[in-house]
Coordinates of C-alpha atoms (C1' of nucleotides) in Angstrom, one line a residue:
Chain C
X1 CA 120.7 88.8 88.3
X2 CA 121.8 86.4 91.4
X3 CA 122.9 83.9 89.2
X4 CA 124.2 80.4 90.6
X5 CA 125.5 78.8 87.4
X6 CA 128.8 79.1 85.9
X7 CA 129.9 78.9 82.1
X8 CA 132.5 76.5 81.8
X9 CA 135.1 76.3 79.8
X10 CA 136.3 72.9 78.3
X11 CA 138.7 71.9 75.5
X12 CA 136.8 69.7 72.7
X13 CA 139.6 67.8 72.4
X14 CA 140.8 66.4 75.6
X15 CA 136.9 65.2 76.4
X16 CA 135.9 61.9 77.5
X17 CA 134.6 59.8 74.3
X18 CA 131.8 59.4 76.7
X19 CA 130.6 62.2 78.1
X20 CA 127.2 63.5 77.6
X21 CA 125.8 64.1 74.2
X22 CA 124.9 67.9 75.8
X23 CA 128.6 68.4 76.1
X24 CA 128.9 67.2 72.9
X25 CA 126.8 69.3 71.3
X26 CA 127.9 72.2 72.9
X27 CA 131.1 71.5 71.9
X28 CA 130.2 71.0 68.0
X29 CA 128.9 74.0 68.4
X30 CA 131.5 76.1 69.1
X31 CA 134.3 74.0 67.4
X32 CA 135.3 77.3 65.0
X33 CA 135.9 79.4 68.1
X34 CA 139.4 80.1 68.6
X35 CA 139.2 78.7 72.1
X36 CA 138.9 74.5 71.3
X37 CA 135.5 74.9 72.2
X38 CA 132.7 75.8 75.2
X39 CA 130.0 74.4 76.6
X40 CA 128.1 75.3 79.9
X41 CA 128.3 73.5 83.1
X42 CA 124.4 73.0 83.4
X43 CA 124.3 71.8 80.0
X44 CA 126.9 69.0 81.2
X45 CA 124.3 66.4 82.4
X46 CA 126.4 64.6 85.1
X47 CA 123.7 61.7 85.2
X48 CA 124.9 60.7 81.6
X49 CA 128.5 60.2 82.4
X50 CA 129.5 56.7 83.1
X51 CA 129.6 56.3 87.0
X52 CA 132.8 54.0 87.1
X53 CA 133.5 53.8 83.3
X54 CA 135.7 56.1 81.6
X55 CA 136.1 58.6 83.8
X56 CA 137.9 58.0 87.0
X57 CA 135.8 59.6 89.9
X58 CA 138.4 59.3 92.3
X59 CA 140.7 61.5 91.0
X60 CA 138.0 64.1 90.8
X61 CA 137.3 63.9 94.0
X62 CA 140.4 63.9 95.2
X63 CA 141.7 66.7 92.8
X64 CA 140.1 69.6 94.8
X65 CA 141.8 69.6 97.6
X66 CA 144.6 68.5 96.9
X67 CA 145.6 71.4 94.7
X68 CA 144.6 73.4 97.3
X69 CA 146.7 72.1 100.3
X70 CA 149.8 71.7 98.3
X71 CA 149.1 75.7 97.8
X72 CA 148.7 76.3 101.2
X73 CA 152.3 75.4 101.2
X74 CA 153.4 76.8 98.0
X75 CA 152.5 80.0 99.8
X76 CA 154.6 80.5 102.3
X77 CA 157.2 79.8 100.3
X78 CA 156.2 82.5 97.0
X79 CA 154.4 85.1 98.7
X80 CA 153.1 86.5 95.5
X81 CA 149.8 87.0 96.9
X82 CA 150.5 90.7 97.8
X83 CA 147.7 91.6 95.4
X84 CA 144.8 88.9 96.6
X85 CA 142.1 88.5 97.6
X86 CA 139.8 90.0 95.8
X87 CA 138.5 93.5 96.6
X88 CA 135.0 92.4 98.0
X89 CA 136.2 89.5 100.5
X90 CA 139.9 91.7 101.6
X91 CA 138.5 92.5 104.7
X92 CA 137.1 89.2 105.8
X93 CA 140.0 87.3 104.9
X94 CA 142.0 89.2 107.7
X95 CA 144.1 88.1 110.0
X96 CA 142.7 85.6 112.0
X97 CA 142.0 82.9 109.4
X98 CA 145.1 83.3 107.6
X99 CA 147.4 83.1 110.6
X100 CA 145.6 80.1 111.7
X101 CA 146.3 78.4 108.0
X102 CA 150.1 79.3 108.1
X103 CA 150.3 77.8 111.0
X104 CA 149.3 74.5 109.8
X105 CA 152.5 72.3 109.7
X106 CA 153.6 71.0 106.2
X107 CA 151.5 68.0 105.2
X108 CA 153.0 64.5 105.2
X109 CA 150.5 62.5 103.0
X110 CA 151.5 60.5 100.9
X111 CA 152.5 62.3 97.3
X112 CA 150.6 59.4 95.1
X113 CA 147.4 59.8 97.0
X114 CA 147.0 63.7 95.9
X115 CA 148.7 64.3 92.5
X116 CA 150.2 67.2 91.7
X117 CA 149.2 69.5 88.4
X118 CA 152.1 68.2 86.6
X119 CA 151.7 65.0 87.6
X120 CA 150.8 62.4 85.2
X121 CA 149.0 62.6 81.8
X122 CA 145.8 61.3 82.6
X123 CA 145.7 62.3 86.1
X124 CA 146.2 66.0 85.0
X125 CA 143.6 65.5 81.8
X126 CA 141.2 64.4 84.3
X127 CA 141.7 66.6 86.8
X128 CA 140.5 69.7 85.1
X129 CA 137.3 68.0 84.9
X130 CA 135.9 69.4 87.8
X131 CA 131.8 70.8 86.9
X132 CA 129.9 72.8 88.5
X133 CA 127.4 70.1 90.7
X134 CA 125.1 72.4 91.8
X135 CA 122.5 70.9 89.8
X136 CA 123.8 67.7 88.6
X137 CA 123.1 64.8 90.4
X138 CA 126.8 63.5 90.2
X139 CA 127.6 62.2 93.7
X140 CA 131.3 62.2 93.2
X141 CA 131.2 65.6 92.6
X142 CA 129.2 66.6 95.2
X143 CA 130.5 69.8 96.5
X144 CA 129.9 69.3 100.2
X145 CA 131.4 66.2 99.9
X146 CA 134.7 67.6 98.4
X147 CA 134.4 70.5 101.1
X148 CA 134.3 67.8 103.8
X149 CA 137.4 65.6 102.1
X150 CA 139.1 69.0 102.4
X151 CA 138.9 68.6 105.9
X152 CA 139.4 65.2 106.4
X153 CA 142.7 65.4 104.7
X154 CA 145.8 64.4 106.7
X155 CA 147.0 68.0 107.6
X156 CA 144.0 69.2 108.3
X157 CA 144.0 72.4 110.5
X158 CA 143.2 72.0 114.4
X159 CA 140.1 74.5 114.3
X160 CA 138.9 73.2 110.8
X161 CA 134.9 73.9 110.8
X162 CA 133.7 70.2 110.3
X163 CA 130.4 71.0 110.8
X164 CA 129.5 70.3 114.3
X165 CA 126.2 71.7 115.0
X166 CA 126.7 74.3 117.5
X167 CA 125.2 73.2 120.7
X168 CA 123.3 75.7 121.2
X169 CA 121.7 78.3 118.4
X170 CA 121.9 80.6 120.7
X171 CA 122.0 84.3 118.9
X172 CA 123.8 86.6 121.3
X173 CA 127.2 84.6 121.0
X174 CA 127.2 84.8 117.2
X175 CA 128.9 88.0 116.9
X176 CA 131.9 86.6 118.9
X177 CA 132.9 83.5 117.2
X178 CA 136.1 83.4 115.8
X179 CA 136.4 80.3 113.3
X180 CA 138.7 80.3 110.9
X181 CA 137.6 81.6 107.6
X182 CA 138.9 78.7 105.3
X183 CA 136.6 80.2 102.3
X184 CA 138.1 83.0 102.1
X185 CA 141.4 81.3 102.4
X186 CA 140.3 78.8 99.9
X187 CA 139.8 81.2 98.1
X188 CA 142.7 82.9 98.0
X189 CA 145.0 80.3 97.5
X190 CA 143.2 78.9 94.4
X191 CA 143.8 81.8 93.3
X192 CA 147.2 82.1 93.8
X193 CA 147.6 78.4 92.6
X194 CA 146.3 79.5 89.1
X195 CA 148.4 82.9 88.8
X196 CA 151.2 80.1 89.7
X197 CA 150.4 77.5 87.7
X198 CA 150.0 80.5 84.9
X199 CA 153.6 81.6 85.9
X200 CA 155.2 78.6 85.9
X201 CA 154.1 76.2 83.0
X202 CA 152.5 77.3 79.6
X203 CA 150.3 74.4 79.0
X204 CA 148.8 73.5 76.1
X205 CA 145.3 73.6 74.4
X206 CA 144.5 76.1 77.3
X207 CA 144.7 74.1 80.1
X208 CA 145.7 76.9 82.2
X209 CA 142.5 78.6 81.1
X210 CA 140.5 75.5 81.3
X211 CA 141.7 75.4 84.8
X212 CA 141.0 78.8 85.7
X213 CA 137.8 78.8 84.3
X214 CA 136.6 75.1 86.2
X215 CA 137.9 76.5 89.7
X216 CA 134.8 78.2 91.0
X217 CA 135.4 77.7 94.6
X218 CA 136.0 81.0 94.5
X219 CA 132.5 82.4 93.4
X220 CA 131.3 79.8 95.1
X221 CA 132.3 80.5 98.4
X222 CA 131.6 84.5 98.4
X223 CA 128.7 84.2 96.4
X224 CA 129.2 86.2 93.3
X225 CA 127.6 85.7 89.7
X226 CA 130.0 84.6 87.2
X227 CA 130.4 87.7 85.5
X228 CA 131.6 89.8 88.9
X229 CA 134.6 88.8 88.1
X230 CA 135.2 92.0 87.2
X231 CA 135.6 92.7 91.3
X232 CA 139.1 90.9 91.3
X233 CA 141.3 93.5 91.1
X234 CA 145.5 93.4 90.4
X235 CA 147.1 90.9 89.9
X236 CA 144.6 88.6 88.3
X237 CA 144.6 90.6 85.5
X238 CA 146.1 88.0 83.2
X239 CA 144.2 85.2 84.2
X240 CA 141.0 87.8 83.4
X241 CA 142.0 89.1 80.1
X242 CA 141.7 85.0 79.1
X243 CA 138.6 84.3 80.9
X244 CA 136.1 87.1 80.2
X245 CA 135.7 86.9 76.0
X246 CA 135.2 83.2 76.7
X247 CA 132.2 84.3 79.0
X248 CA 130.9 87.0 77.1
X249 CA 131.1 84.8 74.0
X250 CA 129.3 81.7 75.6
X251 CA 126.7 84.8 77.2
X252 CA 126.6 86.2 73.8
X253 CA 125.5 83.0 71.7
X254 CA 123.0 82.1 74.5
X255 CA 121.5 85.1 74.0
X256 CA 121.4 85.5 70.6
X257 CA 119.7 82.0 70.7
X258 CA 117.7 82.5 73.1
X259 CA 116.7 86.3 71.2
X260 CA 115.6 83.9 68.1
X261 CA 113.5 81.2 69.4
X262 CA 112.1 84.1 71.5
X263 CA 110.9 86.2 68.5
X264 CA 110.0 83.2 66.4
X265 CA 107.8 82.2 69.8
X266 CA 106.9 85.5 70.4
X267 CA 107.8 84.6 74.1
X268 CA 109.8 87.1 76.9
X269 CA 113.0 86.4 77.1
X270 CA 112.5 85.8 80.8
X271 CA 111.3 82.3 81.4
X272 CA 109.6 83.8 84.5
X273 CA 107.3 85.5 82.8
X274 CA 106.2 82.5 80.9
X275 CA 102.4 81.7 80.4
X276 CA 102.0 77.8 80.5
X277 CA 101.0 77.5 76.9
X278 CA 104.6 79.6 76.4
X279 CA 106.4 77.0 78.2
X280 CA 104.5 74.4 76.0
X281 CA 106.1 76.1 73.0
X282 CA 109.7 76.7 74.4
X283 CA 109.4 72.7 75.7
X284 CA 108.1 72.0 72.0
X285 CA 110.8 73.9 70.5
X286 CA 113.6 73.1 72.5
X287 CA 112.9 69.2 72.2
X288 CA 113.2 69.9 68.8
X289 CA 116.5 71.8 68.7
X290 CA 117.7 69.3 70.6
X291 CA 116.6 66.5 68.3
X292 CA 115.0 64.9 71.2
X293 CA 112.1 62.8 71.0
X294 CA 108.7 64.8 71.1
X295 CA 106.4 64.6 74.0
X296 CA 103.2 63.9 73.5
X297 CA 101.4 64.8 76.7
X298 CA 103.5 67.5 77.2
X299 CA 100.4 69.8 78.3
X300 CA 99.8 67.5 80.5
X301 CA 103.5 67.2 82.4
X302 CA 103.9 70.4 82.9
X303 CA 101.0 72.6 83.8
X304 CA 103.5 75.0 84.7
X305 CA 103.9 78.6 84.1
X306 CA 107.1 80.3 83.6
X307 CA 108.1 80.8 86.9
X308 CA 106.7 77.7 88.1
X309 CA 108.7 75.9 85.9
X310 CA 111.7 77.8 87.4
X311 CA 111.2 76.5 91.0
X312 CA 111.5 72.7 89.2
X313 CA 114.5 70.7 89.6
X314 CA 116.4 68.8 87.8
X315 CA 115.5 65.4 89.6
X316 CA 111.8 66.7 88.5
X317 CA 112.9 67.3 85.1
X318 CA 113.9 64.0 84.9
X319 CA 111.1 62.6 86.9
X320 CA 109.0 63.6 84.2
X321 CA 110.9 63.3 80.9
X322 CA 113.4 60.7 81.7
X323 CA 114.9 61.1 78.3
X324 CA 115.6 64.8 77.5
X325 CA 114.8 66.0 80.9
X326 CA 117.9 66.8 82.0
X327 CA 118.6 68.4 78.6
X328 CA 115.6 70.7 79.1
X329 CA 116.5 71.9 82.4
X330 CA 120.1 72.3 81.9
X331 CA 118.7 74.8 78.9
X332 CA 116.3 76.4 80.9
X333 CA 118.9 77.3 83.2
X334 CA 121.1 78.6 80.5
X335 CA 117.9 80.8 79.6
X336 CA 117.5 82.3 83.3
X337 CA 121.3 82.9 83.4
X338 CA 121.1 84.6 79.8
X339 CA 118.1 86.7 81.0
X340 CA 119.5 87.5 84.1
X341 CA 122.8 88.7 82.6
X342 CA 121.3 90.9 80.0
X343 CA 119.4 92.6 83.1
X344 CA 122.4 92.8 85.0
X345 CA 123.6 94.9 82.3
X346 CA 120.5 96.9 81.9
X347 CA 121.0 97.2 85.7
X348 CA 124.8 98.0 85.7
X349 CA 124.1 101.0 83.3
X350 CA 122.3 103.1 85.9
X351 CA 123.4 102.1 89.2
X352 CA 127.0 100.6 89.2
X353 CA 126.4 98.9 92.5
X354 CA 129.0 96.2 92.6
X355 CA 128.2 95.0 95.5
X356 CA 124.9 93.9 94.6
X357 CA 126.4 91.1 92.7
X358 CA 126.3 89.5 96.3
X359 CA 123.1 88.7 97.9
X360 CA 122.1 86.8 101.0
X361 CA 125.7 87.6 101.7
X362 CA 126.8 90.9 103.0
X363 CA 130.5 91.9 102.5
X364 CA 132.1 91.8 105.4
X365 CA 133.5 94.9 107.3
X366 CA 136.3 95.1 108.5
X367 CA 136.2 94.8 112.1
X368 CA 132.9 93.0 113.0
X369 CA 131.2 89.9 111.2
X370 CA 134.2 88.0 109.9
X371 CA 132.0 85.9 108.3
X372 CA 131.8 83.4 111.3
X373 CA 131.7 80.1 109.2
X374 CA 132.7 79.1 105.9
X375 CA 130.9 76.4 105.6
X376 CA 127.9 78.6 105.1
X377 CA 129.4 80.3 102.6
X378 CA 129.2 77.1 100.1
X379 CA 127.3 76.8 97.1
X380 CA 124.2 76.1 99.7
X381 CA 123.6 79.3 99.1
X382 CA 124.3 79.9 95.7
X383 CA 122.0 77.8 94.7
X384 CA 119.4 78.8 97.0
X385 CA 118.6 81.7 93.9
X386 CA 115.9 83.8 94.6
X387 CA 113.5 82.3 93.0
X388 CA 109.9 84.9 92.1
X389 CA 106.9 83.4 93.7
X390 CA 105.1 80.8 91.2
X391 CA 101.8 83.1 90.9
X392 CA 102.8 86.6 89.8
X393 CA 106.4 88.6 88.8
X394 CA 106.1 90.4 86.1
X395 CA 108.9 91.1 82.9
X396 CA 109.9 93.2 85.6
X397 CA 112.8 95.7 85.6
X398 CA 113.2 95.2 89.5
X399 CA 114.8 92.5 90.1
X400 CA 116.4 93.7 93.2
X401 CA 117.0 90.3 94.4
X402 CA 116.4 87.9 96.9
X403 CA 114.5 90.1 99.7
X404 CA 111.0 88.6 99.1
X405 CA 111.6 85.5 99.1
X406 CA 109.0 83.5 100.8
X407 CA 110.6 80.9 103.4
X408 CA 108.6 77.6 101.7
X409 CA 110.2 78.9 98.3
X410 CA 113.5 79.2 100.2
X411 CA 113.4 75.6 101.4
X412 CA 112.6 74.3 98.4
X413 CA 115.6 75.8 97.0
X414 CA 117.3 74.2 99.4
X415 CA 115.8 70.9 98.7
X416 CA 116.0 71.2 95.3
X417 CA 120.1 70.7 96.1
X418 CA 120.7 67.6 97.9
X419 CA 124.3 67.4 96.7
X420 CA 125.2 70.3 97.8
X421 CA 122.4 71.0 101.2
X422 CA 121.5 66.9 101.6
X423 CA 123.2 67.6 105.3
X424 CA 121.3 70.1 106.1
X425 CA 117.5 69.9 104.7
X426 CA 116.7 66.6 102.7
X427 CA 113.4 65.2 101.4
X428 CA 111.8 62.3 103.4
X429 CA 109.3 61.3 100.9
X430 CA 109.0 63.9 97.9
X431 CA 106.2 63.0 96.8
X432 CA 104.4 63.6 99.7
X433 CA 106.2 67.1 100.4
X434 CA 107.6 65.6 103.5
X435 CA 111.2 66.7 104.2
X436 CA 113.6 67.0 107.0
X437 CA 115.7 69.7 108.6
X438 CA 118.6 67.7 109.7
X439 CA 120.8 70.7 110.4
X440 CA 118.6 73.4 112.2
X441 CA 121.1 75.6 113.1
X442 CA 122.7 75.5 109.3
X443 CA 119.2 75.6 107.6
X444 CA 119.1 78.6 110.0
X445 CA 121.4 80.6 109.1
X446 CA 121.5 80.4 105.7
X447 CA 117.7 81.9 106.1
X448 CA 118.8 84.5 108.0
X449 CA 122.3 85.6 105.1
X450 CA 119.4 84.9 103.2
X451 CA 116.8 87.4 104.8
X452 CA 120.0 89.3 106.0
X453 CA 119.0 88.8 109.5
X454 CA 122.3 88.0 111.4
X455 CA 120.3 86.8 114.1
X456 CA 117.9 84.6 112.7
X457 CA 117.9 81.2 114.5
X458 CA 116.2 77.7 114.6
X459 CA 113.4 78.8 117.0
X460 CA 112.2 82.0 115.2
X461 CA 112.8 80.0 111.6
X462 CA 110.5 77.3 113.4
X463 CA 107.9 79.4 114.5
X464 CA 107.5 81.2 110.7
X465 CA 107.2 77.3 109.4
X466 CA 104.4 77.2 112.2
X467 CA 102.9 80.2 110.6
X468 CA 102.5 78.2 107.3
X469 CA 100.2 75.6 108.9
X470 CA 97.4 78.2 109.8
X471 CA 98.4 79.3 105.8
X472 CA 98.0 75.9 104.4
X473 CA 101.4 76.1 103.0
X474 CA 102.6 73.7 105.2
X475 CA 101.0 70.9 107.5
X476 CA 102.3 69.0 110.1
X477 CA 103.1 65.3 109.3
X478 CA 100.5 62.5 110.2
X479 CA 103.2 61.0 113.0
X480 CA 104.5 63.9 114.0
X481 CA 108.2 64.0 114.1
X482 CA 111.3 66.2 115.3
X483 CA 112.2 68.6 113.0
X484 CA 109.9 66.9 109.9
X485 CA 107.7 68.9 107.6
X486 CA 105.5 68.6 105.2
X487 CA 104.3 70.7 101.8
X488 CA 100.4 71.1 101.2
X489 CA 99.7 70.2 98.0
X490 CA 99.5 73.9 96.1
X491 CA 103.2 74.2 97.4
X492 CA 104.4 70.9 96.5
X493 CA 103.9 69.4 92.9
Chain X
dC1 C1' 117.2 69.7 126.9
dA2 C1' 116.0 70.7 122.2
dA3 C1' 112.1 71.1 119.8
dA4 C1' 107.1 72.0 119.2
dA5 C1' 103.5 75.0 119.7
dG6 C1' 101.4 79.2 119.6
dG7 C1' 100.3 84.1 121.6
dA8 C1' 101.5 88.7 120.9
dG9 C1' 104.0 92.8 119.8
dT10 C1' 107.3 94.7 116.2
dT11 C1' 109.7 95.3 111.9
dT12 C1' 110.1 95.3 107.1
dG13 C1' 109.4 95.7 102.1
Chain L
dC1 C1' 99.3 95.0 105.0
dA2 C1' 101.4 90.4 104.7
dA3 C1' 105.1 88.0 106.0
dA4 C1' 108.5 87.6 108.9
dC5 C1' 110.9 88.6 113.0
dT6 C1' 111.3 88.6 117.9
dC7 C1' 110.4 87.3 122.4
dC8 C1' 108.2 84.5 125.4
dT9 C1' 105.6 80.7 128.0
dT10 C1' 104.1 76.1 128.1
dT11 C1' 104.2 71.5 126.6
dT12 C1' 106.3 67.4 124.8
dG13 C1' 109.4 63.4 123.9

DNA sequence: CAAAAGGAGTTTG
DNA sequence: CAAACTCCTTTTG
């Protein structure tokens, strides 16, 4: 249902020779398709691209905002935005935040430092290259880090939210803050950059697409699944009639996959509901389809059941089965997302609630809770996905969302995303369970979107965490430090 | 002063 | 009813 992960497009024939042998694949794959070819963003394993070879990292990181400051300027100049944003964020991009962008005065950076989408040949092959982090360990790519580049760019607005931890968490004042609300802004003007772009220059080998497809920032940013796309309304109507067969058809084959092993396994298609000796077999057979090496202890590595082996990262993955871990969990995800679309179907045929494609994130209303800070707004909690607890969850119907979440399961998420939450929450020692909240206020409030409890805060988060020690969920650490906590073992493999 | 700690009543799913 | 949420007081570094 709640579903992090984006399908990606990509065009076989512009990749890197060396990019992952996943990408490959998936490329192969699909090379009959009339679009070049597809692949998914978690089956892109980031770790296997060359660092500094091949692929210049700079220009990646540099790529996202600068298409979206020179925008900021293309704006006011072609106001063909009339039709933006998109339905569910209209009222929370109101006045305040984009008055305080068009006031921002025109950039003087240097032109060579950010190039422009027609620049150069490679810059511009590159620069389309821009995959979904959220569970790729690709520092370059990191999300936050591109969020905070944003900011640190020359014309960078005078109220910009670089993440200063409010002085005090204090919960009465939250309702008056007036920050700027450079998501939805974001937002809107990547948007208007592709329609543009779209306008303007007919690339070829559907770059236009390609570039349509790998800007995310805006589901990102408000929190939608991929497929609730179907929100934007007007004038993006072009840019949709490309982009949704591509999803359906990369949906489609994952679940007609997915259908296959499933019956030949006799397994749910929900990974959640997963015995451990099913997750031996899906392992098993996806090592195989993979033509990756076979694992001989593999009972032994993952005692898991289905929905335990949800909660595992990537870096666990890996930890584990250095060789086709990555591989395994990038599949898995494609699984949950396959899963979780077909539900959302199931789901959208009886109650058409489109605003349930949004979770831990209200839409705003008009007048009141204009969506205080951006920042929060980030993948953080994207790919915080509800997550069922390990022990039960049945094939179940109701999957309402994110509402039960437990808070331990919650902070794992987090910590389970250090590129994109490594500010806010990060591991101290992993293996140990011991981790750190290094941004109580943030940590805070994306529990309380999360709980949908506006004024959650530090102290009350705090004091549940306290709960957990009289639970044994949690214990306190053996030198007891400021803001440092630690897993019990059941809770922390 | 922020955070830790924990008591106690209330709300929520 | 469990798990949080909320509010509060006291202690700690």
């Amino acid at each position: 249902m709640e579903y992090e992960k984006m399908l990606y497009l990509t065009n076989a024939s512009e990749m890197p020779h060396s990019c992952s042998t996943q990408f490959k694949l998936a490329a192969e794959q699909f090379q009959t398709d009339s679009y070049a070819a597809y692949a998914y963003a978690d089956n892109f394993d980031l770790s296997l691209l060359p660092e500094d070879a091949g692929i210049p990292t700079t220009v990646y990181q540099y790529n996202a905002p600068q298409i979206k400051v020179e925008s900021a300027w293309e704006i006011q100049e072609q106001p063909l935005s009339a039709s933006y944003p998109p339905a569910n964020s209209s009222s929370s991009s109101s006045s305040s935040s984009s008055s305080s962008h068009q006031l921002i005065p025109p950039p003087a950076y240097p032109h060579s430092a950010y190039p422009s989408p027609q620049s150069s040949p490679q810059q511009s092959e590159f620069a389309s290259f821009k995959y979904d982090c959220l569970s790729s360990p690709c520092p370059s790519l990191d999300a936050s880090s591109i969020k905070q580049e944003l900011h640190i760019l020359p014309p960078s607005p005078p109220e910009s939210n670089c993440e200063t931890p409010s002085p005090r968490s204090d919960s009465n004042s939250s309702s008056i803050k007036a920050e700027p609300l450079d998501a939805e802004l974001d937002s809107y003007l990547d948007l208007n950059t592709l329609q543009q772009q779209q306008l303007l220059d007919i690339k070829p080998n559907h770059q236009v697409l390609r570039e349509c497809l790998e800007d995310t920032t805006f589901q990102r940013k408000h929190n939608l699944k991929p497929l609730a796309l179907e929100s934007f309304i007007g004038g993006l109507a072009e840019v949709r009639g490309d982009f949704e067969p591509v999803i359906s058809l990369a949906l489609e084959h994952a679940k007609r996959e997915a259908d296959a092993i499933c019956a030949q396994l006799q397994i749910s298609q929900d990974p959640n509901a997963w015995t451990a000796a099913q997750v031996h077999a899906w392992l098993r057979s996806t090592l195989a389809q993979f033509k990756l090496p076979p694992v001989d202890n593999l009972e032994l590595q993952f005692s898991e059941d289905g929905a335990a082996l949800a909660l595992l990262s990537e870096e666990e993955f890996q930890r584990r089965l250095p060789e086709s871990g990555s591989t395994l969990h990038a599949q898995l995800e494609i699984w949950k997302m396959a899963y979780a679309d077909q539900l959302g179907n199931e789901m959208e045929a009886t109650a058409p609630a489109a605003n349930d494609m949004l979770w831990g994130y209200q839409a705003p209303n008009v007048e009141q809770d204009e969506s205080e800070d951006d920042e929060d707004m980030e993948p953080a909690v994207l790919i915080a996905t509800p997550t069922p607890a390990p022990a039960k969850r049945s094939g179940g119907t109701r999957n309402g969302g994110s509402s039960h979440i437990h808070l331990w399961q919650f902070l794992k998420e987090l910590l389970a995303a250090p590129q994109v939450n490594g500010t806010a929450i990060r591991w101290i020692d992993r293996s140990k369970g011991i981790f750190k909240i290094e941004d109580s206020v943030r940590v805070a409030k994306l529990w309380g979107r999360r709980k949908n409890r506006p004024a959650m805060n530090y102290d009350k988060l705090s004091r549940s965490i306290r709960q957990y020690y009289k639970k044994g969920i949690m214990k306190k650490t053996e030198r007891s430090q400021r803001l440092v906590y630690q897993f019990c073992q059941p809770y922390h493999q």
